[in-house]
Short mmCIF file of C-alpha atoms in Angstrom, two decimals:
data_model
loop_
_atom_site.label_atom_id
_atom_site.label_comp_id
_atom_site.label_asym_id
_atom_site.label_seq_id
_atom_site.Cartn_x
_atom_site.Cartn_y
_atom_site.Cartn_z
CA UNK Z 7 -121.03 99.43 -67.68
CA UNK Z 8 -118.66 101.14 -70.20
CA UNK Z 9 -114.83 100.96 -70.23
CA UNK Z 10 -114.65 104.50 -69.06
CA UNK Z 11 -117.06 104.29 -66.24
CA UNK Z 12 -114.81 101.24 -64.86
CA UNK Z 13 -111.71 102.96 -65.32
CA UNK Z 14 -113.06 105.45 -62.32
CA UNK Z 15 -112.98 103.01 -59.99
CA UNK Z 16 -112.18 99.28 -60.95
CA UNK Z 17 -109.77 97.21 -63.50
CA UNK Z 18 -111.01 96.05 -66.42
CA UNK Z 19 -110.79 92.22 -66.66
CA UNK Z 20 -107.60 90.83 -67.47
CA UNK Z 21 -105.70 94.12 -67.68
CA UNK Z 22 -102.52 92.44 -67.28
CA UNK Z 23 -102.83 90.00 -69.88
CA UNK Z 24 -102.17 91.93 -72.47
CA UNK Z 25 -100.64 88.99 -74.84
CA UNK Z 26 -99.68 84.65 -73.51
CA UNK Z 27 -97.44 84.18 -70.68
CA UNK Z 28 -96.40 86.33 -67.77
CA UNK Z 29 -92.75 84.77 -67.14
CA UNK Z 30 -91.20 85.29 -70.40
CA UNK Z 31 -87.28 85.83 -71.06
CA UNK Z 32 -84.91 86.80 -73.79
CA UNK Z 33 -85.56 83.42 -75.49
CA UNK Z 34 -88.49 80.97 -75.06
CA UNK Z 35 -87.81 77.56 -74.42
CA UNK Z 36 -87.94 75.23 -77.03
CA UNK Z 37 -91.57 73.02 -78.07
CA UNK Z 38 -90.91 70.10 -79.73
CA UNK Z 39 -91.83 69.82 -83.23
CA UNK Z 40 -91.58 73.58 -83.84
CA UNK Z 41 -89.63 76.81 -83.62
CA UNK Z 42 -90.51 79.30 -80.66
CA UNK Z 43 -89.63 83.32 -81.59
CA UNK Z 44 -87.02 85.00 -79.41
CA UNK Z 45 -88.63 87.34 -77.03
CA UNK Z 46 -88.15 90.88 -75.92
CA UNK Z 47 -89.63 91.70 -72.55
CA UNK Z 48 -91.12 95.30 -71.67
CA UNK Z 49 -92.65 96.17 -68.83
CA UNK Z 50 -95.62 98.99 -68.36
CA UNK Z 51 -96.29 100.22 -65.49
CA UNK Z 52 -99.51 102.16 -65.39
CA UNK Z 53 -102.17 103.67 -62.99
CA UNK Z 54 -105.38 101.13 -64.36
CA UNK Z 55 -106.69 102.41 -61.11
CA UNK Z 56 -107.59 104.97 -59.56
CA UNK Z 57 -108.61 108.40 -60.48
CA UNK Z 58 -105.66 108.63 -63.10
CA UNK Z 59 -106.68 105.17 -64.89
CA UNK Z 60 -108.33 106.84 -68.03
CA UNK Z 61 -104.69 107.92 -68.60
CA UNK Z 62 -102.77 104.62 -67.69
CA UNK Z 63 -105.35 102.13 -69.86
CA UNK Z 64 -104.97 104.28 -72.80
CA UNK Z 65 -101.66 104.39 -72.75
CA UNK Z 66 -100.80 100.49 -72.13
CA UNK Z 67 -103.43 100.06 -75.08
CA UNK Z 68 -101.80 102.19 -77.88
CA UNK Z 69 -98.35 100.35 -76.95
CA UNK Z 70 -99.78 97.82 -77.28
CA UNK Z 71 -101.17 98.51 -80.73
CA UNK Z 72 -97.69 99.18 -81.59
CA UNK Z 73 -96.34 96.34 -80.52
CA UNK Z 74 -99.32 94.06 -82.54
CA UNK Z 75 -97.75 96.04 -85.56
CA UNK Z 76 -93.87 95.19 -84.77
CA UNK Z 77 -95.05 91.55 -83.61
CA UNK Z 78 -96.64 91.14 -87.11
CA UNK Z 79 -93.11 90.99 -89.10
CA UNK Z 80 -91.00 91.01 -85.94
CA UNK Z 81 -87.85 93.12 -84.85
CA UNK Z 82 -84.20 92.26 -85.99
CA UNK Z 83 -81.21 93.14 -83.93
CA UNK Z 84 -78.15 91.12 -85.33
CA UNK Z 85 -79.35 88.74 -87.12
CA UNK Z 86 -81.81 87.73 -84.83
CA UNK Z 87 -85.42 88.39 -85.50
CA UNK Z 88 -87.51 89.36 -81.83
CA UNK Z 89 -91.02 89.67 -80.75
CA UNK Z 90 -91.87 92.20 -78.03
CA UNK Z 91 -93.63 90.91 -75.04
CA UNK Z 92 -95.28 93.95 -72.90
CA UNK Z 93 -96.48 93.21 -69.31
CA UNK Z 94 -98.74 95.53 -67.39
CA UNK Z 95 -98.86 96.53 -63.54
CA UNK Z 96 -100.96 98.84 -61.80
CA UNK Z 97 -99.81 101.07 -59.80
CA UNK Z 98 -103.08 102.52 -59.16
CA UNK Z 99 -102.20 106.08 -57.36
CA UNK Z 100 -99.12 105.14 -55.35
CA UNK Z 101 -95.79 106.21 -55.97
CA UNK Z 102 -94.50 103.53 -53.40
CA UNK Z 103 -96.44 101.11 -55.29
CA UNK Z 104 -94.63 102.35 -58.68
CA UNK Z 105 -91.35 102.05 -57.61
CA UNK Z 106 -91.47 98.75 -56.10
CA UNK Z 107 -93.20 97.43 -59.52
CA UNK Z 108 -89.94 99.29 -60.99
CA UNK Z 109 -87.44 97.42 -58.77
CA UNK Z 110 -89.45 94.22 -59.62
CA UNK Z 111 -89.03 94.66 -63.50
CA UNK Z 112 -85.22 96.01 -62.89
CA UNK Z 113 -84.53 92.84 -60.80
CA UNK Z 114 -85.42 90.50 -63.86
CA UNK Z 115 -82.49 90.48 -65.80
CA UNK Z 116 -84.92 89.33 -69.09
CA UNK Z 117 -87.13 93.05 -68.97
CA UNK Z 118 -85.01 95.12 -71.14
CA UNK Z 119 -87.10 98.57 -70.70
CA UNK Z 120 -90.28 99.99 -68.59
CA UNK Z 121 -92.93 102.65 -70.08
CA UNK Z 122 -94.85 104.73 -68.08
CA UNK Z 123 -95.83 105.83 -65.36
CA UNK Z 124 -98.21 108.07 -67.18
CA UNK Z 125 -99.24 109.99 -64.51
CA UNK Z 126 -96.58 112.48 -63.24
CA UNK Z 127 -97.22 110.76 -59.37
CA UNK Z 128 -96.11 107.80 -60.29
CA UNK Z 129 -92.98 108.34 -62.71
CA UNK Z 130 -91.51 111.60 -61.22
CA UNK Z 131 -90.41 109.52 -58.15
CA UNK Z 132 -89.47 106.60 -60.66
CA UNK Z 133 -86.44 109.01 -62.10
CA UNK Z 134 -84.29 108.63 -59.17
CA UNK Z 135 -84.86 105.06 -59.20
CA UNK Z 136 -84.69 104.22 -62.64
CA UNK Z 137 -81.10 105.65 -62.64
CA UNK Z 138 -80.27 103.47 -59.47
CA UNK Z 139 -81.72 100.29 -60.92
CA UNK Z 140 -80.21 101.15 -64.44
CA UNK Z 141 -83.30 100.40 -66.37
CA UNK Z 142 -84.71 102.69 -68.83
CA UNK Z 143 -87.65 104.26 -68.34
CA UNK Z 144 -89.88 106.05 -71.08
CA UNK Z 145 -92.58 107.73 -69.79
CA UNK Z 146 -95.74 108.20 -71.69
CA UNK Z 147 -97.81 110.95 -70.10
CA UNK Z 148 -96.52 112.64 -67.21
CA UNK Z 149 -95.82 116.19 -67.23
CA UNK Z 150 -94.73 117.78 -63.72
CA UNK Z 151 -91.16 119.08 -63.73
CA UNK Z 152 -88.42 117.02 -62.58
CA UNK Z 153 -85.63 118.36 -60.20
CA UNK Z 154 -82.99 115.95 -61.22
CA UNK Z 155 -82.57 113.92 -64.39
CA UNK Z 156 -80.32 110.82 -65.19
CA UNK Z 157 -79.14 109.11 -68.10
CA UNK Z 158 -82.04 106.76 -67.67
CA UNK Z 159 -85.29 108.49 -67.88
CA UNK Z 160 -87.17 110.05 -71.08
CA UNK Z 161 -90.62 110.84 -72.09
CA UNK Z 162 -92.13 111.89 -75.28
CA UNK Z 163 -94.96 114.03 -74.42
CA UNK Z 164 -95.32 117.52 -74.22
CA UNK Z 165 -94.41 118.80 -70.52
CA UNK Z 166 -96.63 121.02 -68.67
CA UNK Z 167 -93.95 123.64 -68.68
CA UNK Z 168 -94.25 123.79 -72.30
CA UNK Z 169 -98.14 122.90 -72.97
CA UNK Z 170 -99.82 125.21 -70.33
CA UNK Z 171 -98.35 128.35 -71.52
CA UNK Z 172 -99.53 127.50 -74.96
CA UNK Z 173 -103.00 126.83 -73.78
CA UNK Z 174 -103.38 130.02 -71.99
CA UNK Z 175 -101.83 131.94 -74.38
CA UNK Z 176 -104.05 130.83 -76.94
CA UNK Z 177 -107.27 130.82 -74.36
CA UNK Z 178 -106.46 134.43 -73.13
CA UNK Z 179 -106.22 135.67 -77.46
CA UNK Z 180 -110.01 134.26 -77.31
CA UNK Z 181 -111.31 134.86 -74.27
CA UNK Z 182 -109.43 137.82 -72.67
CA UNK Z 183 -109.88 137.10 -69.02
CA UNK Z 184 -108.36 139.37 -66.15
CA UNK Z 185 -109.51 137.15 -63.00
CA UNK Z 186 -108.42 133.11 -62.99
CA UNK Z 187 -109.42 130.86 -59.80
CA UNK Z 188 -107.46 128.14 -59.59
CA UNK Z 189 -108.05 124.33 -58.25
CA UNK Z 190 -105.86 122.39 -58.01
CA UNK Z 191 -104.95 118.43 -56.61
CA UNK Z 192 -101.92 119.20 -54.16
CA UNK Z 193 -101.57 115.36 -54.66
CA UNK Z 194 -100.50 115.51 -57.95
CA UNK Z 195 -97.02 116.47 -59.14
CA UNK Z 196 -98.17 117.20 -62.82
CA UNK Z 197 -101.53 118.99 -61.20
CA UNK Z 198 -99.63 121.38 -58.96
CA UNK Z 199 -97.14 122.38 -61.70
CA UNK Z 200 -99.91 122.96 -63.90
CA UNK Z 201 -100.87 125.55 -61.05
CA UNK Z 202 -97.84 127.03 -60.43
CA UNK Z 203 -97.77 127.94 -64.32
CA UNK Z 204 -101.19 129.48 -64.28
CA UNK Z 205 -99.13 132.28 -62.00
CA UNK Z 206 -96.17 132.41 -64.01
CA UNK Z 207 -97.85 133.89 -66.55
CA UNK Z 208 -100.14 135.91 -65.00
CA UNK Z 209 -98.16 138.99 -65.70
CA UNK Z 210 -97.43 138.67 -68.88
CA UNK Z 211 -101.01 137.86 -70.19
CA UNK Z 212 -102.70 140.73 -68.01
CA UNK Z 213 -104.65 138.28 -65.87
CA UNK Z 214 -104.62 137.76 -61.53
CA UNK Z 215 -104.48 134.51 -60.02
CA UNK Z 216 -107.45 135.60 -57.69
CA UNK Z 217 -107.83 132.47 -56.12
CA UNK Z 218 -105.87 129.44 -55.95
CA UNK Z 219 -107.52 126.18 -53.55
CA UNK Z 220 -105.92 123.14 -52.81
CA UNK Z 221 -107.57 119.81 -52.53
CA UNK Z 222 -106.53 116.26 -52.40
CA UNK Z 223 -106.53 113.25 -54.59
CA UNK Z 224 -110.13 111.02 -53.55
CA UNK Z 225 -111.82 114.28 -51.96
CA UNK Z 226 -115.68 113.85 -52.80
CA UNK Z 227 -116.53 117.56 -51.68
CA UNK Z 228 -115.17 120.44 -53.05
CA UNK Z 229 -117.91 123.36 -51.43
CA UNK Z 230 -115.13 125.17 -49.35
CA UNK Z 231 -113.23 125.52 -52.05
CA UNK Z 232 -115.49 127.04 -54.61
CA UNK Z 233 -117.18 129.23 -51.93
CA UNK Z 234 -113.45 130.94 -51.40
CA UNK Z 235 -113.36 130.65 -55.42
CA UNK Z 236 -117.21 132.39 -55.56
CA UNK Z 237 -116.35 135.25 -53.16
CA UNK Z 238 -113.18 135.88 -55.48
CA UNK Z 239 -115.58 136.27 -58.41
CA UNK Z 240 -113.04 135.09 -61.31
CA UNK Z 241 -114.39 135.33 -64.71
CA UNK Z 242 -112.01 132.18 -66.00
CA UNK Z 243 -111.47 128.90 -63.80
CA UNK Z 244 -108.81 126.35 -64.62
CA UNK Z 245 -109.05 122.55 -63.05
CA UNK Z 246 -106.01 121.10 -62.38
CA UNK Z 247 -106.58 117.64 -61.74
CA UNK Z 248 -107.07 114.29 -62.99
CA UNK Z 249 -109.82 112.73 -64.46
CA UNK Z 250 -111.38 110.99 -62.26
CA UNK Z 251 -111.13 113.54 -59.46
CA UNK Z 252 -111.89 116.21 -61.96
CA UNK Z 253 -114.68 114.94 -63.20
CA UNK Z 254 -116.03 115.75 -59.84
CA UNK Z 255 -114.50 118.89 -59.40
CA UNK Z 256 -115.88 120.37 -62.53
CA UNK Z 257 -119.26 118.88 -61.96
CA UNK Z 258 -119.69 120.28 -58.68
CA UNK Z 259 -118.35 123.91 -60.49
CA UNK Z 260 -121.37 123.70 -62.68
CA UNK Z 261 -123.88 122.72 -60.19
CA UNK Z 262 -122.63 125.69 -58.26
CA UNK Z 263 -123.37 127.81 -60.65
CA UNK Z 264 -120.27 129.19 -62.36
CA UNK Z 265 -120.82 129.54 -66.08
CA UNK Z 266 -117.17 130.89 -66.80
CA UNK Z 267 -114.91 129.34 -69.30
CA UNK Z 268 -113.01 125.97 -67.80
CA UNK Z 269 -109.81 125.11 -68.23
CA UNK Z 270 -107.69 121.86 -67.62
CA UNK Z 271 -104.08 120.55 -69.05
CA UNK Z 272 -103.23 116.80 -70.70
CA UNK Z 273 -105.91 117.11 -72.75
CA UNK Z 274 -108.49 115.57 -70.31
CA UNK Z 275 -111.26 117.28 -71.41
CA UNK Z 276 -111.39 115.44 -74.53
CA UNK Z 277 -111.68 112.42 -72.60
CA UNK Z 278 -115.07 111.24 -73.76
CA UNK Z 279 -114.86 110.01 -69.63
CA UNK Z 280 -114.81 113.68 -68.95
CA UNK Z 281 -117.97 114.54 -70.82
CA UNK Z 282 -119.89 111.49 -70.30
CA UNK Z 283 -119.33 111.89 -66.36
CA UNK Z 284 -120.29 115.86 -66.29
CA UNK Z 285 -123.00 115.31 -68.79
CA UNK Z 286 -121.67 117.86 -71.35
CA UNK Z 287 -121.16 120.50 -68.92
CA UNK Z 288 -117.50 121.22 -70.15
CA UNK Z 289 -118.63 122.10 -73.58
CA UNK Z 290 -116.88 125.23 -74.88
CA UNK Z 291 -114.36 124.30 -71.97
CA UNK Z 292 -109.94 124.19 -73.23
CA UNK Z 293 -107.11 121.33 -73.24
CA UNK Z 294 -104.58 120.96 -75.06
CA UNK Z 295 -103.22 118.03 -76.73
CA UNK Z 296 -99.83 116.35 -78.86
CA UNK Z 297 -101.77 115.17 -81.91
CA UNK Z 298 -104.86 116.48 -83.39
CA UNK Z 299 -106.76 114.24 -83.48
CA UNK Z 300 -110.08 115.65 -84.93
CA UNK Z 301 -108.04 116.42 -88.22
CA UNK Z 302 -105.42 113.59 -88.05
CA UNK Z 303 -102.70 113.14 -90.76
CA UNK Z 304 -103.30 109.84 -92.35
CA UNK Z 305 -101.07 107.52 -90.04
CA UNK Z 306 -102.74 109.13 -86.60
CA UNK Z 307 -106.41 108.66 -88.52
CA UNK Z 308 -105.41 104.74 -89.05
CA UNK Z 309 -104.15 104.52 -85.67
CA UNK Z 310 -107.59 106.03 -84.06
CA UNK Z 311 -109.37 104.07 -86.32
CA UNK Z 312 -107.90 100.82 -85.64
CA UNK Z 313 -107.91 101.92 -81.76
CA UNK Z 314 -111.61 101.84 -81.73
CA UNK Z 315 -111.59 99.01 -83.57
CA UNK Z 316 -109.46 96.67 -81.43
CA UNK Z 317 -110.24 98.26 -77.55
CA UNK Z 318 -114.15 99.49 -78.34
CA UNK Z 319 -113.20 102.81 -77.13
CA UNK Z 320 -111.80 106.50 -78.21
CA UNK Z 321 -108.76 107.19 -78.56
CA UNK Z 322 -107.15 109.85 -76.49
CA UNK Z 323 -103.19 112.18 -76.38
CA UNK Z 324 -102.85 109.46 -73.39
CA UNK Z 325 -103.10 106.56 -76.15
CA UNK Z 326 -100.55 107.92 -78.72
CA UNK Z 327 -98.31 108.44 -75.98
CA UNK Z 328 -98.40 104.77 -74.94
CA UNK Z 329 -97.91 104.13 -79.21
CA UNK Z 330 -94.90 106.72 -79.40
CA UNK Z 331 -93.01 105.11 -75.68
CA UNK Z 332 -93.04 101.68 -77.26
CA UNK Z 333 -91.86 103.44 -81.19
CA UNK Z 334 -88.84 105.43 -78.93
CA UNK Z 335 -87.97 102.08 -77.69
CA UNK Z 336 -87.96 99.98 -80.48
CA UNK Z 337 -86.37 102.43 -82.93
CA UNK Z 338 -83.18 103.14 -79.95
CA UNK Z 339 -82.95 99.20 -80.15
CA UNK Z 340 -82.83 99.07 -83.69
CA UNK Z 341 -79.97 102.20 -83.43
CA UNK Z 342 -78.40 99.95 -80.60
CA UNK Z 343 -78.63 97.09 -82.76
CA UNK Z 344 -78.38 94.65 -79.21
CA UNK Z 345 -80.89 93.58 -76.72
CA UNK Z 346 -79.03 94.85 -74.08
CA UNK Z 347 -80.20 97.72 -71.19
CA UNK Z 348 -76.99 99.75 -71.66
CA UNK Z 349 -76.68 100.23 -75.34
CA UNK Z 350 -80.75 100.56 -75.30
CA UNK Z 351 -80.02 103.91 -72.93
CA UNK Z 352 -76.80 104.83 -75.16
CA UNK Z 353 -79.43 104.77 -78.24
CA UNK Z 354 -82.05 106.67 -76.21
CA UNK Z 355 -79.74 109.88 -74.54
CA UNK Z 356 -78.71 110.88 -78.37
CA UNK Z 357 -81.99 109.89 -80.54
CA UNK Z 358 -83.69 111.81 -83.32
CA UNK Z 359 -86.12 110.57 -85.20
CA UNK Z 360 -90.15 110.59 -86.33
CA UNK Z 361 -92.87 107.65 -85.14
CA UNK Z 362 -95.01 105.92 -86.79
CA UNK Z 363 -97.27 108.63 -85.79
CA UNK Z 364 -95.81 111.84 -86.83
CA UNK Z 365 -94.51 112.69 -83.65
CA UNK Z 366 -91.03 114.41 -83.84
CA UNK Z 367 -88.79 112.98 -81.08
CA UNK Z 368 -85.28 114.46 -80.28
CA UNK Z 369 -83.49 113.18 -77.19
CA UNK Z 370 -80.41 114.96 -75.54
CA UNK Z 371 -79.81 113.22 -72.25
CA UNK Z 372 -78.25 114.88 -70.36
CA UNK Z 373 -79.11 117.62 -69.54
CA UNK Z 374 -82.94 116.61 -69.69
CA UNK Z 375 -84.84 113.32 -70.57
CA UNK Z 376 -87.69 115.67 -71.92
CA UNK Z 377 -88.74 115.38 -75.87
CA UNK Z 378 -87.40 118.70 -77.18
CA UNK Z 379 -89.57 118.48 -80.46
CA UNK Z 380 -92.94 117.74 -78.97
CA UNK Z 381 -96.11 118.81 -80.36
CA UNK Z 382 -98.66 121.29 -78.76
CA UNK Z 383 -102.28 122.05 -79.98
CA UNK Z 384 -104.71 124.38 -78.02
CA UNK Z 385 -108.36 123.14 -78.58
CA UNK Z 386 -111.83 124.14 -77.21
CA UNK Z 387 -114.29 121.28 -76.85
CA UNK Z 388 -117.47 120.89 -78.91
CA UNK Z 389 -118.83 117.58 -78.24
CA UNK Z 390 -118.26 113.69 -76.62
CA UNK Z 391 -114.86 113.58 -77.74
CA UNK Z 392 -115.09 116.28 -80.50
CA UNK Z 393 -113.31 119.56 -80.79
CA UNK Z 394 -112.24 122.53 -82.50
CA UNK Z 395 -108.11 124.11 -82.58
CA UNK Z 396 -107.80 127.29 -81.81
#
């Protein structure tokens, strides 16, 4: 069984032992006869579970990739030179279960900062919390809008608000559609906004929402839906969901018959889950993603090579998010120049810079913890994993 197909359903092996020791503070205690490094904890918490998993194990992966690369010469704050130790949770599909792994990491004085949730279920309820618990929180994925921001919470990816009018404007130039059915996970907070946008814009592209069905994370059948959807006769479909459920979803599309263009948001569809588990079916299908990945500068080409190299799978948006969380962090420490949660947030509401990976960030908090300089690229799917821009 593949990575991907145990991502759908079950935890890889040893998820959360991403590097020695579980219990580890500011400082290690001494060994006799040699010199222990000084340790910086972060905590991850991810969905490794569940039907968003292929996002949260690509994510923990590529920071932890980063962190292999800041481990290998260390990070020095004040004279003193730190390793970063990274510890990850699941939080499967449960935002209870993501903010009680957040008050967990906030209660241990020695975790300095938290990435993720990367699904929008898990960290838009973690923004509230992360501002009570005064921890930061960097999230590496989500997308759904969020009513109220603190000084606490960022994230470094593109936003639905921003990518999905991109995508359709781009999608609508090729393939000038006038009738759009819509499903959609109710579930999901980033799902549901991706929805609502497909409306928004209906006007100004010349299309009509003609259909718009509702279903729930875990739902195995989705024949009521698509019979509304087939009576409706749209001649462009979007999927709003994740990729486990979606991969369902858009299965049972095809196997209904509907040949119309697909479309879907955080880039899922270049999930090589997302091909593998439809058998192909969503070739010629749009996402959109940060980085291109399928003509990569040279520092995202090392980083996907190296990737495949380390974790035996592809690369995905959801890993260089995971890479640029943990670069945000340790670049606002380095601007902090202290191991300490306060200045770390100080560094973070006011931060400009470019990671490792190309990726433009530019933090005003407040009013918003949202990257203002992300990157958006439309593309329409040719392959397992392969793609065209358009």
């Amino acid at each position: 069984m593949t990575n991907e197909q145990k991502a759908l359903g079950v935890s890889r092996r040893g998820f959360g032992r991403l590097a020695a020791g579980t219990v580890l503070g500011l400082a290690m205690p001494a060994t006799i006869g040699r010199a222990q490094p000084a340790i910086l904890r972060i905590s991850s918490i991810q969905a490794i579970t569940g039907p968003s998993s292929p996002y949260g194990w690509r994510a923990r992966d590529g920071a932890q990739l980063v962190a292999d690369d800041i481990n290998a010469t260390g990070l020095t704050l004040g004279g003193t030179t730190y390793r970063l130790q990274i510890t990850t949770e699941d939080m499967a599909n449960d935002p209870q279960q993501a903010i009680t792994l957040l008050r967990q990491a906030a209660s241990n004085a020695d975790v300095l900062a938290v990435i993720g949730p990367s699904n929008s279920v898990g960290y838009v309820p973690s923004v509230p919390a992360a501002g009570q618990l005064q921890i930061p929180l960097v999230g590496a994925g989500s997308g759904a809008p969020v009513k109220q921001w603190n000084i606490w919470s960022y994230r470094v990816n593109p936003v639905s608000e921003t990518a999905i009018p991109v995508l359709l404007r781009k999608v609508h130039a090729k393939v000038p559609f006038k009738r759009l059915g819509v499903i959609y996970d109710q579930t999901q907070d980033g799902q549901a906004g991706d929805a609502q946008t497909c409306k928004a814009l209906a006007q100004e592209l010349g299309y009509e929402v003609v259909a718009f069905e509702a279903f729930r994370a875990g739902d195995q059948d989705f024949s009521a839906q698509l019979a509304t959807i087939r009576s409706k006769k749209p001649d462009a479909m979007f999927v709003a969901a994740a990729t486990g459920d979606g991969v369902k979803v858009t299965s049972q599309i095809r196997e209904a018959g509907f040949t119309v263009p697909l479309m879907t948001g955080f880039g899922s569809f270049q999930d090589p889950v997302y091909w593998d588990g439809t058998h192909g079916e969503i070739k010629g299908c749009y996402t959109w993603l940060a980085q291109d990945l399928a003509s990569p500068t040279p520092s995202v080409k090392t980083f996907i090579d190296r990737y495949k190299a380390k974790f035996s799978q592809e690369a995905t948006s959801f890993s260089t998010y995971g890479a640029d969380a943990l670069s945000t962090i340790a670049e606002a420490l380095k601007k902090a120049g202290t191991p300490s949660r306060a200045k770390l947030q100080e560094a973070l509401s006011d931060l400009d810079f470019v990671s490792p990976l190309g990726t433009h960030m530019t933090f005003h908090n407040p009013p918003s913890g949202n990257n203002n300089t992300p990157n958006v690229v439309a593309i329409e799917i040719t392959g397992r994993g392969t793609y065209t821009a358009i």
